mmCIF file of C-alpha atoms in Angstrom:
data_model
loop_
_atom_site.group_PDB
_atom_site.id
_atom_site.type_symbol
_atom_site.label_atom_id
_atom_site.label_comp_id
_atom_site.label_asym_id
_atom_site.label_seq_id
_atom_site.Cartn_x
_atom_site.Cartn_y
_atom_site.Cartn_z
ATOM 1 C CA MET A 19 0.234 -8.897 2.124
ATOM 2 C CA LYS A 20 -0.386 -5.620 3.979
ATOM 3 C CA SER A 21 2.591 -4.860 6.268
ATOM 4 C CA TRP A 22 4.644 -7.768 4.889
ATOM 5 C CA VAL A 23 7.992 -7.241 3.137
ATOM 6 C CA PRO A 24 10.378 -9.616 1.368
ATOM 7 C CA TYR A 25 13.505 -9.158 3.452
ATOM 8 C CA LYS A 26 16.061 -11.862 2.631
ATOM 9 C CA LEU A 27 17.060 -14.116 -0.261
ATOM 10 C CA ILE A 28 17.988 -17.666 0.642
ATOM 11 C CA ASN A 29 19.488 -20.381 -1.510
ATOM 12 C CA THR A 30 17.746 -23.694 -0.911
ATOM 13 C CA ASP A 31 19.237 -26.654 -2.761
ATOM 14 C CA GLY A 32 20.366 -24.363 -5.576
ATOM 15 C CA ARG A 33 17.028 -22.533 -5.814
ATOM 16 C CA GLN A 34 16.626 -18.883 -4.849
ATOM 17 C CA GLN A 35 13.790 -18.315 -2.398
ATOM 18 C CA CYS A 36 12.486 -15.353 -0.431
ATOM 19 C CA SER A 37 12.007 -14.951 3.322
ATOM 20 C CA TRP A 38 9.141 -12.676 4.370
ATOM 21 C CA LEU A 39 8.812 -10.449 7.423
ATOM 22 C CA ASN A 40 5.724 -8.916 9.017
ATOM 23 C CA THR A 41 6.444 -5.274 9.910
ATOM 24 C CA PHE A 42 3.108 -4.938 11.776
ATOM 25 C CA GLY A 43 2.646 -1.497 10.210
ATOM 26 C CA LYS A 44 5.829 -0.123 11.754
ATOM 27 C CA GLN A 45 7.110 3.132 10.250
ATOM 28 C CA PHE A 46 10.677 3.021 8.919
ATOM 29 C CA THR A 47 12.578 5.674 10.893
ATOM 30 C CA GLU A 48 15.851 3.969 11.878
ATOM 31 C CA PRO A 49 19.145 5.296 10.382
ATOM 32 C CA PHE A 50 19.673 1.967 8.565
ATOM 33 C CA PHE A 51 17.104 -0.594 7.506
ATOM 34 C CA GLU A 52 19.066 -3.410 9.161
ATOM 35 C CA GLU A 53 18.012 -1.844 12.488
ATOM 36 C CA THR A 54 14.390 -1.805 11.323
ATOM 37 C CA ILE A 55 14.645 -5.512 10.466
ATOM 38 C CA LEU A 56 15.936 -6.341 13.956
ATOM 39 C CA LYS A 57 13.030 -4.501 15.564
ATOM 40 C CA CYS A 58 10.529 -6.226 13.286
ATOM 41 C CA LEU A 59 12.086 -9.614 14.072
ATOM 42 C CA GLY A 60 11.411 -8.825 17.721
ATOM 43 C CA LEU A 61 7.770 -8.167 16.883
ATOM 44 C CA ASN A 62 7.692 -11.575 15.153
ATOM 45 C CA SER A 63 9.231 -13.404 18.134
ATOM 46 C CA HIS A 64 5.968 -15.264 18.861
ATOM 47 C CA TYR A 65 6.265 -16.952 15.466
ATOM 48 C CA THR A 66 9.887 -18.149 15.654
ATOM 49 C CA GLY A 67 8.852 -21.711 14.805
ATOM 50 C CA ILE A 68 7.135 -20.646 11.592
ATOM 51 C CA LYS A 69 9.124 -19.850 8.454
ATOM 52 C CA SER A 70 7.527 -17.534 5.900
ATOM 53 C CA VAL A 71 9.247 -18.518 2.658
ATOM 54 C CA SER A 72 8.165 -18.419 -0.982
ATOM 55 C CA ASN A 73 9.460 -18.756 -4.508
ATOM 56 C CA LEU A 74 10.706 -15.496 -6.050
ATOM 57 C CA THR A 75 7.848 -15.516 -8.559
ATOM 58 C CA MET A 76 5.442 -14.713 -5.733
ATOM 59 C CA ILE A 77 7.131 -11.340 -5.135
ATOM 60 C CA GLU A 78 5.746 -9.996 -8.409
ATOM 61 C CA GLU A 79 2.445 -11.867 -8.240
ATOM 62 C CA TRP A 80 1.489 -10.698 -4.748
ATOM 63 C CA ALA A 81 2.544 -7.076 -5.402
ATOM 64 C CA THR A 82 -0.165 -6.506 -8.012
ATOM 65 C CA ASN A 83 -2.836 -4.946 -5.789
ATOM 66 C CA LEU A 84 -0.754 -3.329 -3.058
ATOM 67 C CA ASP A 85 -1.622 0.270 -2.144
ATOM 68 C CA ALA A 86 1.863 1.766 -2.355
ATOM 69 C CA VAL A 87 3.653 5.043 -2.991
ATOM 70 C CA ASP A 88 5.755 5.222 -6.138
ATOM 71 C CA PRO A 89 9.474 6.047 -5.854
ATOM 72 C CA PHE A 90 9.860 9.824 -5.487
ATOM 73 C CA ALA A 91 13.676 10.132 -5.454
ATOM 74 C CA PHE A 92 16.791 7.977 -5.168
ATOM 75 C CA ILE A 93 19.668 9.160 -2.980
ATOM 76 C CA PHE A 94 23.026 7.882 -4.240
ATOM 77 C CA HIS A 95 26.219 8.634 -2.341
ATOM 78 C CA ILE A 96 29.922 7.822 -2.014
ATOM 79 C CA SER A 97 29.500 6.922 1.703
ATOM 80 C CA ARG A 98 30.255 8.969 4.823
ATOM 81 C CA CYS A 99 28.957 12.089 3.080
ATOM 82 C CA GLY A 100 25.837 13.005 5.029
ATOM 83 C CA SER A 101 23.337 10.757 3.260
ATOM 84 C CA THR A 102 22.296 9.047 6.495
ATOM 85 C CA LEU A 103 21.502 12.357 8.177
ATOM 86 C CA VAL A 104 19.622 13.592 5.103
ATOM 87 C CA SER A 105 17.570 10.380 5.184
ATOM 88 C CA GLN A 106 16.851 10.910 8.873
ATOM 89 C CA LEU A 107 15.731 14.485 8.221
ATOM 90 C CA LEU A 108 13.388 13.351 5.452
ATOM 91 C CA ALA A 109 11.978 10.677 7.773
ATOM 92 C CA THR A 110 10.819 13.341 10.259
ATOM 93 C CA SER A 111 7.863 14.022 7.957
ATOM 94 C CA GLY A 112 4.957 11.607 8.143
ATOM 95 C CA GLU A 113 4.371 12.208 4.434
ATOM 96 C CA ASN A 114 7.685 10.536 3.578
ATOM 97 C CA ILE A 115 8.646 6.884 3.529
ATOM 98 C CA VAL A 116 12.439 6.692 3.669
ATOM 99 C CA LEU A 117 14.223 3.419 2.902
ATOM 100 C CA SER A 118 17.844 3.573 4.017
ATOM 101 C CA GLU A 119 20.146 0.927 2.510
ATOM 102 C CA VAL A 120 17.625 -1.919 2.447
ATOM 103 C CA PRO A 121 19.593 -5.212 2.419
ATOM 104 C CA PHE A 122 16.983 -6.948 0.242
ATOM 105 C CA PHE A 123 17.439 -4.425 -2.571
ATOM 106 C CA ASP A 124 21.172 -5.106 -2.516
ATOM 107 C CA ASP A 125 20.514 -8.865 -2.563
ATOM 108 C CA ILE A 126 18.446 -8.419 -5.726
ATOM 109 C CA LEU A 127 20.812 -6.092 -7.571
ATOM 110 C CA ARG A 128 23.832 -8.292 -6.901
ATOM 111 C CA LEU A 129 21.974 -11.574 -7.543
ATOM 112 C CA PRO A 130 23.442 -12.071 -11.069
ATOM 113 C CA PHE A 131 26.929 -12.194 -9.508
ATOM 114 C CA LYS A 132 25.830 -15.117 -7.346
ATOM 115 C CA ASP A 133 23.406 -16.949 -9.632
ATOM 116 C CA ASN A 134 23.865 -16.955 -13.405
ATOM 117 C CA GLY A 135 20.197 -17.856 -13.819
ATOM 118 C CA PHE A 136 19.323 -14.194 -13.256
ATOM 119 C CA ASN A 137 19.945 -11.254 -15.585
ATOM 120 C CA GLU A 138 19.302 -7.508 -15.385
ATOM 121 C CA ALA A 139 15.740 -7.777 -16.712
ATOM 122 C CA ALA A 140 14.833 -10.325 -14.047
ATOM 123 C CA THR A 141 16.352 -8.347 -11.182
ATOM 124 C CA SER A 142 14.745 -5.100 -12.381
ATOM 125 C CA ALA A 143 11.303 -6.734 -12.294
ATOM 126 C CA LEU A 144 11.982 -8.132 -8.807
ATOM 127 C CA LEU A 145 13.230 -4.781 -7.527
ATOM 128 C CA ALA A 146 10.248 -2.832 -8.873
ATOM 129 C CA ALA A 147 7.845 -5.309 -7.259
ATOM 130 C CA SER A 148 9.763 -5.311 -3.967
ATOM 131 C CA LEU A 149 9.575 -1.536 -3.723
ATOM 132 C CA LYS A 150 5.779 -1.816 -3.649
ATOM 133 C CA TYR A 151 5.897 -3.817 -0.425
ATOM 134 C CA TYR A 152 8.278 -1.377 1.232
ATOM 135 C CA GLY A 153 6.334 1.603 -0.089
ATOM 136 C CA GLN A 154 2.961 0.471 1.290
ATOM 137 C CA LYS A 155 0.805 3.174 2.830
ATOM 138 C CA ARG A 156 0.763 2.416 6.531
ATOM 139 C CA THR A 157 -0.738 5.620 7.981
ATOM 140 C CA ARG A 158 -2.551 6.974 4.888
ATOM 141 C CA GLN A 159 -0.422 10.158 5.130
ATOM 142 C CA GLU A 160 2.361 8.894 2.882
ATOM 143 C CA LYS A 161 2.957 10.786 -0.360
ATOM 144 C CA ARG A 162 6.647 10.317 -1.164
ATOM 145 C CA LEU A 163 9.019 7.341 -1.233
ATOM 146 C CA PHE A 164 12.728 8.120 -0.884
ATOM 147 C CA ILE A 165 15.246 5.324 -1.480
ATOM 148 C CA LYS A 166 18.745 5.789 -0.109
ATOM 149 C CA THR A 167 20.926 3.256 -1.899
ATOM 150 C CA ASP A 168 24.100 1.529 -0.748
ATOM 151 C CA SER A 169 27.137 3.468 -1.969
ATOM 152 C CA TRP A 170 28.145 0.815 -4.543
ATOM 153 C CA HIS A 171 24.723 1.077 -6.168
ATOM 154 C CA LEU A 172 26.190 3.994 -8.110
ATOM 155 C CA PHE A 173 27.359 1.267 -10.473
ATOM 156 C CA PHE A 174 23.766 0.117 -11.008
ATOM 157 C CA TYR A 175 22.882 3.621 -12.163
ATOM 158 C CA GLN A 176 22.013 2.633 -15.738
ATOM 159 C CA GLN A 177 19.747 -0.198 -14.619
ATOM 160 C CA LEU A 178 17.921 2.009 -12.114
ATOM 161 C CA ARG A 179 17.604 4.904 -14.555
ATOM 162 C CA GLN A 180 16.063 2.615 -17.171
ATOM 163 C CA LEU A 181 13.641 1.337 -14.534
ATOM 164 C CA TYR A 182 12.726 4.855 -13.317
ATOM 165 C CA PRO A 183 13.453 7.270 -16.192
ATOM 166 C CA SER A 184 11.739 10.337 -14.708
ATOM 167 C CA VAL A 185 12.507 9.930 -10.993
ATOM 168 C CA PRO A 186 14.996 12.490 -9.563
ATOM 169 C CA PHE A 187 18.392 11.086 -8.618
ATOM 170 C CA ILE A 188 20.358 12.827 -5.840
ATOM 171 C CA LEU A 189 24.149 12.330 -5.879
ATOM 172 C CA MET A 190 25.814 13.118 -2.556
ATOM 173 C CA TYR A 191 29.587 13.377 -2.276
ATOM 174 C CA ARG A 192 32.318 14.691 0.016
ATOM 175 C CA SER A 193 36.002 15.517 -0.050
ATOM 176 C CA PRO A 194 37.686 12.093 -0.452
ATOM 177 C CA ASP A 195 40.251 12.700 2.283
ATOM 178 C CA GLU A 196 37.413 13.002 4.813
ATOM 179 C CA VAL A 197 35.711 9.855 3.514
ATOM 180 C CA PHE A 198 39.086 8.074 3.530
ATOM 181 C CA ARG A 199 39.766 8.899 7.195
ATOM 182 C CA SER A 200 36.261 7.844 8.206
ATOM 183 C CA HIS A 201 36.685 4.407 6.619
ATOM 184 C CA LEU A 202 40.115 3.915 8.175
ATOM 185 C CA LYS A 203 38.542 4.465 11.570
ATOM 186 C CA MET A 204 35.452 2.318 10.914
ATOM 187 C CA PRO A 205 35.537 0.561 7.509
ATOM 188 C CA GLY A 206 32.397 -0.160 5.538
ATOM 189 C CA ILE A 207 32.250 -3.402 3.561
ATOM 190 C CA GLN A 208 33.112 -1.538 0.326
ATOM 191 C CA ALA A 209 36.417 -0.543 1.947
ATOM 192 C CA VAL A 210 37.460 -4.153 2.585
ATOM 193 C CA PRO A 211 39.045 -5.878 -0.458
ATOM 194 C CA GLY A 212 36.844 -8.576 -1.957
ATOM 195 C CA LEU A 213 33.659 -8.170 0.113
ATOM 196 C CA ILE A 214 31.912 -6.443 -2.793
ATOM 197 C CA GLU A 215 32.337 -8.017 -6.235
ATOM 198 C CA PRO A 216 35.367 -6.239 -7.774
ATOM 199 C CA GLN A 217 33.667 -6.221 -11.190
ATOM 200 C CA LEU A 218 31.319 -3.536 -9.861
ATOM 201 C CA PHE A 219 34.250 -1.156 -9.473
ATOM 202 C CA GLY A 220 35.699 -2.092 -12.844
ATOM 203 C CA LEU A 221 38.289 -4.386 -11.273
ATOM 204 C CA LYS A 222 39.020 -7.995 -12.164
ATOM 205 C CA PRO A 223 39.292 -10.483 -9.283
ATOM 206 C CA HIS A 224 43.026 -10.986 -9.843
ATOM 207 C CA GLU A 225 43.559 -7.198 -9.776
ATOM 208 C CA ILE A 226 42.378 -6.763 -6.187
ATOM 209 C CA ILE A 227 45.080 -5.183 -4.040
ATOM 210 C CA TYR A 228 44.914 -6.599 -0.538
ATOM 211 C CA ASP A 229 46.180 -3.415 1.035
ATOM 212 C CA ARG A 230 43.299 -1.677 2.781
ATOM 213 C CA GLU A 231 44.448 1.886 2.186
ATOM 214 C CA ILE A 232 45.396 1.416 -1.477
ATOM 215 C CA TYR A 233 42.154 -0.457 -2.147
ATOM 216 C CA LEU A 234 40.067 2.244 -0.455
ATOM 217 C CA VAL A 235 41.748 4.946 -2.551
ATOM 218 C CA LYS A 236 40.894 3.011 -5.710
ATOM 219 C CA VAL A 237 37.262 2.599 -4.644
ATOM 220 C CA LEU A 238 36.940 6.335 -3.957
ATOM 221 C CA GLU A 239 38.383 7.113 -7.392
ATOM 222 C CA CYS A 240 35.795 4.782 -8.946
ATOM 223 C CA TYR A 241 32.973 6.426 -6.994
ATOM 224 C CA LEU A 242 33.943 9.955 -7.982
ATOM 225 C CA SER A 243 34.515 8.985 -11.622
ATOM 226 C CA LYS A 244 31.059 7.414 -11.757
ATOM 227 C CA CYS A 245 29.472 10.516 -10.225
ATOM 228 C CA LEU A 246 31.153 12.644 -12.896
ATOM 229 C CA GLU A 247 29.878 10.324 -15.612
ATOM 230 C CA ILE A 248 26.304 10.438 -14.307
ATOM 231 C CA ALA A 249 26.267 14.193 -13.787
ATOM 232 C CA ALA A 250 27.451 14.766 -17.358
ATOM 233 C CA ILE A 251 24.554 12.874 -18.964
ATOM 234 C CA ASP A 252 21.601 13.027 -16.560
ATOM 235 C CA GLN A 253 19.448 16.162 -16.377
ATOM 236 C CA ARG A 254 17.321 14.606 -13.621
ATOM 237 C CA CYS A 255 20.353 14.397 -11.345
ATOM 238 C CA LEU A 256 21.218 16.794 -8.494
ATOM 239 C CA LEU A 257 24.788 17.026 -7.197
ATOM 240 C CA VAL A 258 25.084 17.776 -3.481
ATOM 241 C CA ASN A 259 28.317 18.323 -1.543
ATOM 242 C CA TYR A 260 28.467 17.436 2.164
ATOM 243 C CA ASN A 261 30.069 20.800 2.911
ATOM 244 C CA GLU A 262 26.854 22.629 2.001
ATOM 245 C CA GLY A 263 25.331 21.624 5.348
ATOM 246 C CA PRO A 264 22.277 19.437 6.078
ATOM 247 C CA ILE A 265 19.479 22.031 6.057
ATOM 248 C CA PRO A 266 20.655 23.761 2.835
ATOM 249 C CA ILE A 267 20.939 20.278 1.279
ATOM 250 C CA ILE A 268 17.373 19.423 2.321
ATOM 251 C CA GLN A 269 16.143 22.709 0.855
ATOM 252 C CA LYS A 270 17.968 21.992 -2.426
ATOM 253 C CA ILE A 271 16.405 18.537 -2.591
ATOM 254 C CA ALA A 272 12.972 20.037 -1.863
ATOM 255 C CA ASP A 273 13.408 22.589 -4.659
ATOM 256 C CA PHE A 274 14.689 19.964 -7.098
ATOM 257 C CA THR A 275 11.773 17.616 -6.392
ATOM 258 C CA ASN A 276 9.107 20.343 -6.101
ATOM 259 C CA THR A 277 8.425 19.492 -2.461
ATOM 260 C CA ARG A 278 7.035 22.102 -0.094
ATOM 261 C CA LEU A 279 8.576 22.127 3.384
ATOM 262 C CA THR A 280 6.529 23.581 6.225
ATOM 263 C CA GLY A 281 8.035 25.696 8.997
ATOM 264 C CA GLN A 282 7.256 22.910 11.468
ATOM 265 C CA GLU A 283 9.094 20.350 9.344
ATOM 266 C CA LEU A 284 12.158 22.582 9.015
ATOM 267 C CA SER A 285 12.130 23.173 12.765
ATOM 268 C CA GLU A 286 12.040 19.429 13.485
ATOM 269 C CA MET A 287 14.790 18.799 10.940
ATOM 270 C CA THR A 288 16.976 21.522 12.478
ATOM 271 C CA GLU A 289 16.564 19.935 15.898
ATOM 272 C CA ARG A 290 17.499 16.494 14.480
ATOM 273 C CA CYS A 291 20.725 18.002 13.062
ATOM 274 C CA ARG A 292 22.033 18.497 16.586
ATOM 275 C CA TYR A 293 22.507 14.756 16.965
ATOM 276 C CA HIS A 294 24.633 12.050 15.386
ATOM 277 C CA SER A 295 23.129 10.697 12.153
ATOM 278 C CA LYS A 296 23.702 7.046 13.073
ATOM 279 C CA LYS A 297 23.180 7.461 16.845
ATOM 280 C CA PRO A 298 20.162 9.752 17.292
ATOM 281 C CA GLY A 299 20.664 9.994 21.058
ATOM 282 C CA GLU A 300 24.220 11.358 20.844
ATOM 283 C CA SER A 301 25.321 14.917 20.096
ATOM 284 C CA PHE A 302 27.410 15.284 16.947
ATOM 285 C CA HIS A 303 30.944 16.700 16.973
ATOM 286 C CA GLU A 304 32.912 16.758 13.742
ATOM 287 C CA GLU A 305 36.645 16.129 13.735
ATOM 288 C CA ILE A 306 38.769 18.389 11.521
ATOM 289 C CA ASN A 307 41.967 17.176 9.862
ATOM 290 C CA THR A 308 43.518 19.065 6.943
ATOM 291 C CA ASN A 309 46.281 16.557 6.172
ATOM 292 C CA ILE A 310 45.654 14.969 2.738
ATOM 293 C CA PRO A 311 47.654 11.802 1.892
ATOM 294 C CA ALA A 312 49.515 11.938 -1.434
ATOM 295 C CA ALA A 313 47.789 8.704 -2.497
ATOM 296 C CA LEU A 314 44.559 10.705 -2.781
ATOM 297 C CA ASN A 315 45.872 13.164 -5.395
ATOM 298 C CA LYS A 316 43.828 11.658 -8.241
ATOM 299 C CA ALA A 317 40.711 11.396 -6.076
ATOM 300 C CA MET A 318 41.077 15.040 -5.030
ATOM 301 C CA LYS A 319 41.290 16.115 -8.691
ATOM 302 C CA LEU A 320 38.131 14.141 -9.462
ATOM 303 C CA TYR A 321 36.458 15.807 -6.495
ATOM 304 C CA ASP A 322 37.387 19.269 -7.814
ATOM 305 C CA LEU A 323 35.994 18.342 -11.227
ATOM 306 C CA LEU A 324 32.764 17.204 -9.582
ATOM 307 C CA ASP A 325 32.497 20.493 -7.722
ATOM 308 C CA GLU A 326 32.963 22.318 -11.016
ATOM 309 C CA GLN A 327 30.275 20.153 -12.605
ATOM 310 C CA LYS A 328 27.940 21.056 -9.725
ATOM 311 C CA ARG A 329 28.486 24.764 -10.368
ATOM 312 C CA LEU A 330 27.662 24.306 -14.049
ATOM 313 C CA LYS A 331 24.423 22.315 -13.557
#
C-alpha cells in the first residue's frame, strides 16, 4: 500500500466503502488537500477505467505494517486566522508532513451523522489507521506529522484528545470581526446554514436561522466558546492569535513542540510569508477595517476572554 491513501467514502447500496488513490510518492505541499487530490487524480489518469474500492475494514487491516510518522501536532482553528499560512510554512521543511484539511478525515469524523451504524469508537479506529497512510515516509527525511483540521473539528476535540492524549494541540484564533468580514466576502461551508450538521455547533435542526450573517455570528460564538473550554482544561494546548504574526507563531509552535528550526528553514519561511497563503504565486495585501458590527458584541467579549486566557497559560 506504499503511496496509496484512502481518499473518499462512498455509499454503495447502503454500505459504506472506501475509494483509494495512488499518490505516486507525491509530497503534500498544496495549501489545501483537495488541491493535492486533484493533482494525484491527474497522475492516475491512465487508470480512469479502474476503480480502486474496498470495504472499510481493509483500512485498518492494510495499515498494520506501513512505515509512517506518528502525529506530531494538531492545528485547530476558527477559520481565516492564519492556519493555512502556518501550514504552508511548516511544509517548507522536508522533515515535516503537513496535512491541510484532508476531506477523508472529515468524512470519517462526521460519518455517525450520516450512518447510524458507526459510533465514536469505530470512527476513531478508522481515523487512526487512515493517518498511517497519509503519514507514510516518502523521502525518508520525514520526522513530524502535522494535521491541520477543518475549523468545525474543534467540536471533535474530546474524541481526538482521547485518541492522542499526549500530542500537542495548537488553537489558532483571530478577532471575530475580521473572520466575519472574510466569510461575508467568500463564505466557507461552515458559514452557510445547514451545510454542516447543526448538532456540531450545539444547535438543533429546527433552530437554524437562515440568515447568513446571524448564522455566521452564532458559529463564531460557538468556535470561541469551544476554544475557551479547551484552553481551560488542556495543558497540552497552545493558544495562538493571528495578530502575533506568522514567523513569531511558527517560533512559538517550535518552542511548544520542542522543534529546532534552522536558519535556512526560517529564511525560507520568511520568504513564503510574502505571498498569499492560499495562492502562493500572489503577493499578500491585508485589508484593514475597524468597523465592528453590534451583532458581534458577544463574540468580541469571548475573544477578549480568550486573549486573557492566552496571557495566563
